């Protein structure tokens, strides 16, 4: 079970679809779980991503409680022998107690193997507060940096690694569904330094 957490607009839903495609290419069965009931478009977006990646999406239509969605989805994943359950959670424009409490309850229900913080590479130093808040609330196992195809130097990568103490696992490098790569520290270092192979 992989749970994506982060602020609204950081790229959680898109990253969930990209990871689904990556795992499907390895011959694994994936169930995408739309548990972002705060943003109805997110449920629709995840369903579309499931179609595009030829994976399955849990139908959470009409369900309003994220914890109940997670529980029902996991029950289905177990009975139908899925390899991976990827949970897309709600984000807010800022970190708030309500969001963190909801994530804690979802974590308890899902017992995820991975809790990945999805952070926009443009976040800059705000990434520190973000990493601290999510790390304290739910405990993180890794970071996914999105929008690394832009002008961002990736300073957020260094800050997030230092603050959370967890590795950056994946980077989003474009809009396309296959634009998710493993994180390579050496490449990021040379990018931040802007000096090529020096």
mmCIF file of C-alpha atoms in Angstrom:
data_model
loop_
_atom_site.group_PDB
_atom_site.id
_atom_site.type_symbol
_atom_site.label_atom_id
_atom_site.label_comp_id
_atom_site.label_asym_id
_atom_site.label_seq_id
_atom_site.Cartn_x
_atom_site.Cartn_y
_atom_site.Cartn_z
ATOM 1 C CA UNK A 1 0.000 0.000 0.000
ATOM 2 C CA UNK A 2 1.408 3.364 -1.072
ATOM 3 C CA UNK A 3 -0.155 6.546 0.279
ATOM 4 C CA UNK A 4 0.508 9.891 -1.398
ATOM 5 C CA UNK A 5 0.343 12.993 0.817
ATOM 6 C CA UNK A 6 1.051 16.669 0.186
ATOM 7 C CA UNK A 7 -0.437 20.063 -0.460
ATOM 8 C CA UNK A 8 -3.117 20.749 -3.043
ATOM 9 C CA UNK A 9 -1.628 21.255 -6.505
ATOM 10 C CA UNK A 10 1.666 19.476 -5.743
ATOM 11 C CA UNK A 11 0.908 16.712 -8.263
ATOM 12 C CA UNK A 12 -0.289 13.857 -6.020
ATOM 13 C CA UNK A 13 -2.980 12.529 -8.360
ATOM 14 C CA UNK A 14 -0.771 12.713 -11.454
ATOM 15 C CA UNK A 15 2.100 11.043 -9.557
ATOM 16 C CA UNK A 16 -0.235 8.226 -8.485
ATOM 17 C CA UNK A 17 -1.082 7.581 -12.154
ATOM 18 C CA UNK A 18 2.571 7.704 -13.165
ATOM 19 C CA UNK A 19 3.570 5.233 -10.455
ATOM 20 C CA UNK A 20 0.711 2.943 -11.514
ATOM 21 C CA UNK A 21 2.053 2.878 -15.077
ATOM 22 C CA UNK A 22 5.605 2.249 -13.868
ATOM 23 C CA UNK A 23 4.493 -0.721 -11.745
ATOM 24 C CA UNK A 24 2.182 -2.094 -14.434
ATOM 25 C CA UNK A 25 5.143 -2.238 -16.819
ATOM 26 C CA UNK A 26 6.721 -4.609 -14.289
ATOM 27 C CA UNK A 27 3.737 -6.922 -14.692
ATOM 28 C CA UNK A 28 2.041 -5.969 -11.410
ATOM 29 C CA UNK A 29 -1.690 -5.497 -10.756
ATOM 30 C CA UNK A 30 -2.551 -2.046 -9.461
ATOM 31 C CA UNK A 31 -5.625 -0.624 -7.747
ATOM 32 C CA UNK A 32 -5.767 3.177 -7.667
ATOM 33 C CA UNK A 33 -7.763 4.523 -4.719
ATOM 34 C CA UNK A 34 -9.323 8.000 -5.061
ATOM 35 C CA UNK A 35 -9.681 9.089 -1.433
ATOM 36 C CA UNK A 36 -9.645 12.839 -2.102
ATOM 37 C CA UNK A 37 -13.297 13.620 -1.439
ATOM 38 C CA UNK A 38 -12.542 17.319 -0.990
ATOM 39 C CA UNK A 39 -11.879 17.748 -4.713
ATOM 40 C CA UNK A 40 -14.460 15.876 -6.853
ATOM 41 C CA UNK A 41 -12.306 16.422 -9.953
ATOM 42 C CA UNK A 42 -9.543 14.363 -8.308
ATOM 43 C CA UNK A 43 -11.727 11.239 -8.296
ATOM 44 C CA UNK A 44 -12.541 11.710 -11.975
ATOM 45 C CA UNK A 45 -8.881 12.437 -12.777
ATOM 46 C CA UNK A 46 -7.716 9.242 -11.061
ATOM 47 C CA UNK A 47 -10.349 7.181 -12.905
ATOM 48 C CA UNK A 48 -9.094 8.603 -16.208
ATOM 49 C CA UNK A 49 -5.506 7.836 -15.225
ATOM 50 C CA UNK A 50 -6.545 4.255 -14.454
ATOM 51 C CA UNK A 51 -8.025 3.963 -17.959
ATOM 52 C CA UNK A 52 -4.940 5.481 -19.582
ATOM 53 C CA UNK A 53 -2.547 3.208 -17.676
ATOM 54 C CA UNK A 54 -4.808 0.147 -18.042
ATOM 55 C CA UNK A 55 -4.924 -0.294 -14.295
ATOM 56 C CA UNK A 56 -8.014 -0.352 -12.066
ATOM 57 C CA UNK A 57 -9.566 2.378 -9.958
ATOM 58 C CA UNK A 58 -11.657 1.791 -6.869
ATOM 59 C CA UNK A 59 -15.123 3.293 -7.330
ATOM 60 C CA UNK A 60 -15.513 5.754 -4.468
ATOM 61 C CA UNK A 61 -18.442 7.558 -6.111
ATOM 62 C CA UNK A 62 -21.023 8.544 -3.494
ATOM 63 C CA UNK A 63 -18.667 7.832 -0.589
ATOM 64 C CA UNK A 64 -17.776 10.841 1.530
ATOM 65 C CA UNK A 65 -15.492 9.382 4.209
ATOM 66 C CA UNK A 66 -11.847 8.879 3.144
ATOM 67 C CA UNK A 67 -11.216 6.271 5.862
ATOM 68 C CA UNK A 68 -14.206 4.196 4.704
ATOM 69 C CA UNK A 69 -12.966 4.449 1.103
ATOM 70 C CA UNK A 70 -9.526 3.176 2.123
ATOM 71 C CA UNK A 71 -10.975 0.293 4.133
ATOM 72 C CA UNK A 72 -13.315 -0.797 1.329
ATOM 73 C CA UNK A 73 -10.581 -0.459 -1.313
ATOM 74 C CA UNK A 74 -8.123 -2.531 0.721
ATOM 75 C CA UNK A 75 -10.729 -5.244 1.229
ATOM 76 C CA UNK A 76 -11.224 -5.394 -2.536
ATOM 77 C CA UNK A 77 -7.468 -5.333 -3.200
ATOM 78 C CA UNK A 78 -6.953 -8.292 -0.860
ATOM 79 C CA UNK A 79 -9.861 -10.373 -2.172
ATOM 80 C CA UNK A 80 -8.918 -9.733 -5.813
ATOM 81 C CA UNK A 81 -5.174 -10.210 -5.241
ATOM 82 C CA UNK A 82 -3.818 -6.847 -6.340
ATOM 83 C CA UNK A 83 -0.074 -6.303 -5.943
ATOM 84 C CA UNK A 84 -0.287 -2.599 -5.179
ATOM 85 C CA UNK A 85 -2.887 -0.273 -3.724
ATOM 86 C CA UNK A 86 -2.040 3.384 -4.472
ATOM 87 C CA UNK A 87 -4.001 5.826 -2.304
ATOM 88 C CA UNK A 88 -4.472 9.426 -3.446
ATOM 89 C CA UNK A 89 -5.301 11.644 -0.459
ATOM 90 C CA UNK A 90 -6.715 15.152 -0.213
ATOM 91 C CA UNK A 91 -4.442 18.150 -0.010
ATOM 92 C CA UNK A 92 -5.131 21.672 1.197
ATOM 93 C CA UNK A 93 -3.599 24.969 0.207
ATOM 94 C CA UNK A 94 -1.834 24.950 3.563
ATOM 95 C CA UNK A 95 -1.168 22.487 6.334
ATOM 96 C CA UNK A 96 -4.071 22.332 8.795
ATOM 97 C CA UNK A 97 -5.109 20.187 11.762
ATOM 98 C CA UNK A 98 -8.180 18.778 10.031
ATOM 99 C CA UNK A 99 -6.115 17.484 7.099
ATOM 100 C CA UNK A 100 -3.473 15.961 9.359
ATOM 101 C CA UNK A 101 -6.068 14.283 11.540
ATOM 102 C CA UNK A 102 -7.732 12.789 8.450
ATOM 103 C CA UNK A 103 -4.363 11.506 7.193
ATOM 104 C CA UNK A 104 -3.588 9.942 10.575
ATOM 105 C CA UNK A 105 -6.910 8.065 10.507
ATOM 106 C CA UNK A 106 -6.279 6.932 6.917
ATOM 107 C CA UNK A 107 -2.807 5.723 7.870
ATOM 108 C CA UNK A 108 -4.279 3.699 10.724
ATOM 109 C CA UNK A 109 -6.845 2.136 8.358
ATOM 110 C CA UNK A 110 -4.389 1.462 5.528
ATOM 111 C CA UNK A 111 -1.187 0.489 7.377
ATOM 112 C CA UNK A 112 0.715 1.712 4.291
ATOM 113 C CA UNK A 113 4.136 0.300 3.423
ATOM 114 C CA UNK A 114 5.074 3.653 1.917
ATOM 115 C CA UNK A 115 3.932 7.185 2.743
ATOM 116 C CA UNK A 116 5.303 9.466 0.063
ATOM 117 C CA UNK A 117 5.277 13.249 0.372
ATOM 118 C CA UNK A 118 4.659 14.784 -3.047
ATOM 119 C CA UNK A 119 6.313 18.193 -3.219
ATOM 120 C CA UNK A 120 6.606 20.704 -6.025
ATOM 121 C CA UNK A 121 10.286 21.355 -6.841
ATOM 122 C CA UNK A 122 9.457 25.081 -7.033
ATOM 123 C CA UNK A 123 8.481 25.066 -3.337
ATOM 124 C CA UNK A 124 11.900 26.245 -2.229
ATOM 125 C CA UNK A 125 12.410 26.761 1.480
ATOM 126 C CA UNK A 126 8.706 26.269 2.238
ATOM 127 C CA UNK A 127 9.563 22.613 1.646
ATOM 128 C CA UNK A 128 11.190 22.565 5.093
ATOM 129 C CA UNK A 129 7.930 23.450 6.901
ATOM 130 C CA UNK A 130 6.057 21.024 4.679
ATOM 131 C CA UNK A 131 8.413 18.144 5.342
ATOM 132 C CA UNK A 132 8.370 18.785 9.073
ATOM 133 C CA UNK A 133 4.568 19.004 9.282
ATOM 134 C CA UNK A 134 3.840 15.838 7.305
ATOM 135 C CA UNK A 135 6.743 13.977 8.876
ATOM 136 C CA UNK A 136 5.492 14.698 12.398
ATOM 137 C CA UNK A 137 1.845 13.988 11.579
ATOM 138 C CA UNK A 138 2.048 10.731 9.649
ATOM 139 C CA UNK A 139 5.705 9.747 9.347
ATOM 140 C CA UNK A 140 7.129 9.624 5.839
ATOM 141 C CA UNK A 141 9.071 6.895 4.030
ATOM 142 C CA UNK A 142 10.071 8.978 1.025
ATOM 143 C CA UNK A 143 9.589 12.044 -1.149
ATOM 144 C CA UNK A 144 8.414 12.498 -4.739
ATOM 145 C CA UNK A 145 9.622 15.770 -6.274
ATOM 146 C CA UNK A 146 7.381 17.014 -9.072
ATOM 147 C CA UNK A 147 7.837 19.615 -11.814
ATOM 148 C CA UNK A 148 11.558 18.933 -12.098
ATOM 149 C CA UNK A 149 11.317 19.634 -15.832
ATOM 150 C CA UNK A 150 10.874 23.340 -15.116
ATOM 151 C CA UNK A 151 13.390 25.956 -14.057
ATOM 152 C CA UNK A 152 13.569 24.735 -10.489
ATOM 153 C CA UNK A 153 17.115 24.029 -9.419
ATOM 154 C CA UNK A 154 15.960 21.487 -6.886
ATOM 155 C CA UNK A 155 17.147 23.190 -3.718
ATOM 156 C CA UNK A 156 13.977 21.805 -2.162
ATOM 157 C CA UNK A 157 15.510 18.352 -2.591
ATOM 158 C CA UNK A 158 18.376 19.130 -0.248
ATOM 159 C CA UNK A 159 16.090 20.799 2.299
ATOM 160 C CA UNK A 160 13.527 17.986 2.265
ATOM 161 C CA UNK A 161 16.163 15.307 2.642
ATOM 162 C CA UNK A 162 17.737 17.129 5.572
ATOM 163 C CA UNK A 163 14.488 17.872 7.377
ATOM 164 C CA UNK A 164 12.597 14.609 6.859
ATOM 165 C CA UNK A 165 15.538 12.241 7.006
ATOM 166 C CA UNK A 166 13.853 10.124 4.313
ATOM 167 C CA UNK A 167 15.125 9.559 0.771
ATOM 168 C CA UNK A 168 13.829 11.247 -2.336
ATOM 169 C CA UNK A 169 12.595 8.244 -4.278
ATOM 170 C CA UNK A 170 11.084 9.593 -7.487
ATOM 171 C CA UNK A 171 11.053 12.758 -9.575
ATOM 172 C CA UNK A 172 8.368 13.943 -11.959
ATOM 173 C CA UNK A 173 9.964 15.296 -15.117
ATOM 174 C CA UNK A 174 6.998 16.190 -17.307
ATOM 175 C CA UNK A 175 3.281 15.946 -17.975
ATOM 176 C CA UNK A 176 3.326 12.574 -19.726
ATOM 177 C CA UNK A 177 2.469 9.437 -17.798
ATOM 178 C CA UNK A 178 5.905 7.924 -18.293
ATOM 179 C CA UNK A 179 7.597 11.081 -16.996
ATOM 180 C CA UNK A 180 8.458 9.668 -13.590
ATOM 181 C CA UNK A 181 12.038 8.684 -12.905
ATOM 182 C CA UNK A 182 14.077 7.270 -10.080
ATOM 183 C CA UNK A 183 15.946 9.940 -8.185
ATOM 184 C CA UNK A 184 19.697 10.180 -8.832
ATOM 185 C CA UNK A 185 21.523 12.327 -6.253
ATOM 186 C CA UNK A 186 24.539 12.979 -8.517
ATOM 187 C CA UNK A 187 22.362 14.457 -11.267
ATOM 188 C CA UNK A 188 20.546 16.647 -8.774
ATOM 189 C CA UNK A 189 23.819 17.858 -7.281
ATOM 190 C CA UNK A 190 25.203 18.880 -10.661
ATOM 191 C CA UNK A 191 21.898 20.546 -11.513
ATOM 192 C CA UNK A 192 21.916 22.568 -8.297
ATOM 193 C CA UNK A 193 25.535 23.559 -8.817
ATOM 194 C CA UNK A 194 24.789 24.317 -12.469
ATOM 195 C CA UNK A 195 28.302 23.256 -13.395
ATOM 196 C CA UNK A 196 27.758 20.083 -15.374
ATOM 197 C CA UNK A 197 30.327 17.462 -14.454
ATOM 198 C CA UNK A 198 32.602 19.578 -12.298
#
